[in-house]
């Protein structure tokens, strides 16, 4: 109310742990953002060395999926992603999210510069991120929505609402 903000031009970006959030937040609330740019985020719990070789129970698998942005990619139908991850910083963590998007045919752009963890200087150089975001505008009333949730906390997107979960 206080500021003149165009609700169809709200973008989110962040790096490292903020890169995880820059994907997680809009994938949980896909109707609020026009585009996202997660930088050097770790988007799949299944890629962590401490998890990779474990035999998981179904509830452990569920909890890891719940914490993995790649498993929320279903909600990204109308959320273009610009993912940047340095080649010297285990880009497989971003590949998981990018591949989940590509599998669904969702809009995603991946850059893997020959850098380490600090890709934000590269990505934000000369305000390039603003030029990238300016191409995108949120559609507040899309004709088709794909939405998944594991909790009623994240129960609404666009004109879809999950009111009850049955066992």
Tab-separated table of C-alpha atoms in Angstrom, residues 2-163:
chain	number	residue	atom	x	y	z
A	2	UNK	CA	2.826	2.344	0.805
A	3	UNK	CA	4.916	1.767	-2.319
A	4	UNK	CA	3.878	1.629	-5.957
A	5	UNK	CA	4.756	-1.973	-6.711
A	6	UNK	CA	3.532	-3.746	-9.791
A	7	UNK	CA	2.394	-7.152	-8.468
A	8	UNK	CA	3.052	-8.672	-11.889
A	9	UNK	CA	6.727	-7.665	-11.802
A	10	UNK	CA	7.985	-9.121	-8.527
A	11	UNK	CA	11.236	-11.069	-8.883
A	12	UNK	CA	13.435	-12.984	-6.471
A	13	UNK	CA	17.152	-13.757	-6.491
A	14	UNK	CA	19.699	-14.894	-3.962
A	15	UNK	CA	23.029	-16.647	-3.711
A	16	UNK	CA	24.240	-19.708	-1.830
A	17	UNK	CA	21.718	-20.364	0.938
A	18	UNK	CA	19.807	-17.400	-0.472
A	19	UNK	CA	19.866	-19.219	-3.822
A	20	UNK	CA	18.095	-22.133	-2.188
A	21	UNK	CA	15.488	-19.709	-0.869
A	22	UNK	CA	15.245	-17.899	-4.212
A	23	UNK	CA	13.923	-21.151	-5.661
A	24	UNK	CA	12.096	-22.534	-2.638
A	25	UNK	CA	9.957	-19.486	-1.859
A	26	UNK	CA	8.516	-19.004	-5.350
A	27	UNK	CA	8.030	-22.748	-5.853
A	28	UNK	CA	5.930	-22.823	-2.679
A	29	UNK	CA	4.113	-19.601	-3.673
A	30	UNK	CA	4.225	-19.796	-7.497
A	31	UNK	CA	1.493	-17.229	-8.057
A	32	UNK	CA	3.440	-14.346	-6.500
A	33	UNK	CA	6.552	-14.061	-8.657
A	34	UNK	CA	7.234	-13.223	-12.298
A	35	UNK	CA	10.675	-14.915	-12.369
A	36	UNK	CA	13.454	-16.191	-10.113
A	37	UNK	CA	17.255	-16.334	-10.255
A	38	UNK	CA	18.711	-18.820	-7.763
A	39	UNK	CA	22.513	-18.589	-7.730
A	40	UNK	CA	24.750	-21.466	-6.595
A	41	UNK	CA	21.988	-23.082	-4.557
A	42	UNK	CA	21.832	-26.697	-3.441
A	43	UNK	CA	18.467	-27.803	-4.777
A	44	UNK	CA	18.373	-31.526	-4.033
A	45	UNK	CA	19.028	-33.114	-0.672
A	46	UNK	CA	19.741	-36.355	-2.528
A	47	UNK	CA	23.004	-34.879	-3.912
A	48	UNK	CA	24.582	-34.377	-0.497
A	49	UNK	CA	27.486	-36.793	0.065
A	50	UNK	CA	26.128	-37.739	3.487
A	51	UNK	CA	22.823	-38.885	1.903
A	52	UNK	CA	23.857	-40.424	-1.435
A	53	UNK	CA	24.833	-43.885	-0.204
A	54	UNK	CA	22.149	-44.356	2.433
A	55	UNK	CA	19.304	-46.803	2.114
A	56	UNK	CA	16.310	-44.626	2.927
A	57	UNK	CA	13.024	-45.529	4.508
A	58	UNK	CA	9.881	-44.144	2.815
A	59	UNK	CA	9.431	-41.442	5.461
A	60	UNK	CA	13.104	-40.374	5.130
A	61	UNK	CA	12.678	-40.166	1.350
A	62	UNK	CA	9.513	-38.067	1.826
A	63	UNK	CA	11.303	-35.645	4.169
A	64	UNK	CA	14.231	-35.245	1.769
A	65	UNK	CA	11.872	-34.636	-1.135
A	66	UNK	CA	10.012	-32.081	0.958
A	67	UNK	CA	13.304	-30.189	1.482
A	68	UNK	CA	14.481	-30.445	-2.140
A	69	UNK	CA	13.591	-27.641	-4.537
A	70	UNK	CA	13.873	-30.054	-7.464
A	71	UNK	CA	10.873	-31.942	-6.086
A	72	UNK	CA	8.802	-28.748	-6.041
A	73	UNK	CA	9.592	-27.945	-9.685
A	74	UNK	CA	6.089	-29.080	-10.646
A	75	UNK	CA	4.863	-25.712	-9.375
A	76	UNK	CA	7.176	-23.777	-11.726
A	77	UNK	CA	5.016	-23.917	-14.848
A	78	UNK	CA	4.683	-20.092	-14.881
A	79	UNK	CA	7.955	-19.277	-13.069
A	80	UNK	CA	10.910	-18.756	-15.421
A	81	UNK	CA	14.235	-19.605	-13.760
A	82	UNK	CA	17.669	-18.180	-14.445
A	83	UNK	CA	20.051	-20.547	-12.643
A	84	UNK	CA	23.746	-19.726	-12.290
A	85	UNK	CA	26.248	-22.075	-10.633
A	86	UNK	CA	30.055	-21.938	-10.897
A	87	UNK	CA	31.807	-24.899	-12.521
A	88	UNK	CA	34.239	-25.038	-9.584
A	89	UNK	CA	31.399	-25.261	-7.025
A	90	UNK	CA	29.620	-28.594	-7.637
A	91	UNK	CA	27.038	-27.418	-10.196
A	92	UNK	CA	25.289	-30.803	-9.900
A	93	UNK	CA	23.328	-29.197	-7.075
A	94	UNK	CA	21.732	-26.794	-9.540
A	95	UNK	CA	21.480	-29.378	-12.316
A	96	UNK	CA	18.875	-31.257	-10.275
A	97	UNK	CA	16.498	-28.276	-10.385
A	98	UNK	CA	17.287	-27.433	-14.004
A	99	UNK	CA	16.683	-31.028	-15.098
A	100	UNK	CA	13.364	-31.129	-13.218
A	101	UNK	CA	12.321	-27.997	-15.124
A	102	UNK	CA	13.548	-29.312	-18.475
A	103	UNK	CA	11.733	-32.619	-17.940
A	104	UNK	CA	8.471	-30.672	-17.682
A	105	UNK	CA	9.254	-28.246	-20.508
A	106	UNK	CA	9.258	-25.265	-18.129
A	107	UNK	CA	11.218	-22.062	-18.874
A	108	UNK	CA	14.770	-22.302	-17.493
A	109	UNK	CA	18.124	-20.817	-18.415
A	110	UNK	CA	21.335	-22.269	-16.940
A	111	UNK	CA	24.764	-20.663	-16.866
A	112	UNK	CA	27.819	-22.392	-15.445
A	113	UNK	CA	30.704	-19.909	-15.669
A	114	UNK	CA	34.253	-21.019	-14.904
A	115	UNK	CA	33.984	-19.700	-11.351
A	116	UNK	CA	33.723	-20.969	-7.810
A	117	UNK	CA	31.002	-20.135	-5.333
A	118	UNK	CA	30.920	-16.387	-5.988
A	119	UNK	CA	28.798	-16.164	-9.116
A	120	UNK	CA	26.870	-13.110	-7.936
A	121	UNK	CA	29.561	-10.665	-9.105
A	122	UNK	CA	29.247	-12.243	-12.557
A	123	UNK	CA	25.432	-12.386	-12.530
A	124	UNK	CA	24.794	-8.919	-11.114
A	125	UNK	CA	27.595	-7.201	-13.085
A	126	UNK	CA	26.380	-3.990	-14.698
A	127	UNK	CA	22.880	-4.686	-13.368
A	128	UNK	CA	22.434	-7.464	-15.944
A	129	UNK	CA	19.976	-9.284	-13.677
A	130	UNK	CA	17.520	-6.395	-14.038
A	131	UNK	CA	17.696	-6.612	-17.834
A	132	UNK	CA	17.027	-10.325	-17.565
A	133	UNK	CA	14.054	-9.912	-15.220
A	134	UNK	CA	12.520	-7.069	-17.260
A	135	UNK	CA	11.524	-9.616	-19.936
A	136	UNK	CA	9.128	-11.363	-17.572
A	137	UNK	CA	5.721	-10.425	-16.311
A	138	UNK	CA	3.539	-12.625	-14.111
A	139	UNK	CA	0.259	-13.857	-15.531
A	140	UNK	CA	-2.137	-13.479	-12.581
A	141	UNK	CA	-4.791	-15.659	-14.249
A	142	UNK	CA	-3.184	-18.480	-16.232
A	143	UNK	CA	-5.509	-20.869	-18.036
A	144	UNK	CA	-3.640	-23.918	-16.761
A	145	UNK	CA	-2.001	-24.485	-13.383
A	146	UNK	CA	0.032	-27.383	-12.057
A	147	UNK	CA	0.283	-27.346	-8.288
A	148	UNK	CA	1.539	-29.759	-5.662
A	149	UNK	CA	1.914	-29.370	-1.926
A	150	UNK	CA	2.772	-31.519	1.064
A	151	UNK	CA	1.292	-29.200	3.686
A	152	UNK	CA	-1.790	-27.061	3.996
A	153	UNK	CA	0.535	-24.183	4.860
A	154	UNK	CA	1.332	-23.971	1.139
A	155	UNK	CA	-2.195	-24.712	0.028
A	156	UNK	CA	-2.999	-21.954	-2.490
A	157	UNK	CA	-1.727	-20.876	-5.873
A	158	UNK	CA	-3.598	-18.784	-8.400
A	159	UNK	CA	-7.210	-19.997	-8.344
A	160	UNK	CA	-6.362	-23.412	-6.857
A	161	UNK	CA	-6.748	-24.168	-3.154
A	162	UNK	CA	-6.256	-27.438	-1.283
A	163	UNK	CA	-8.743	-27.377	1.579
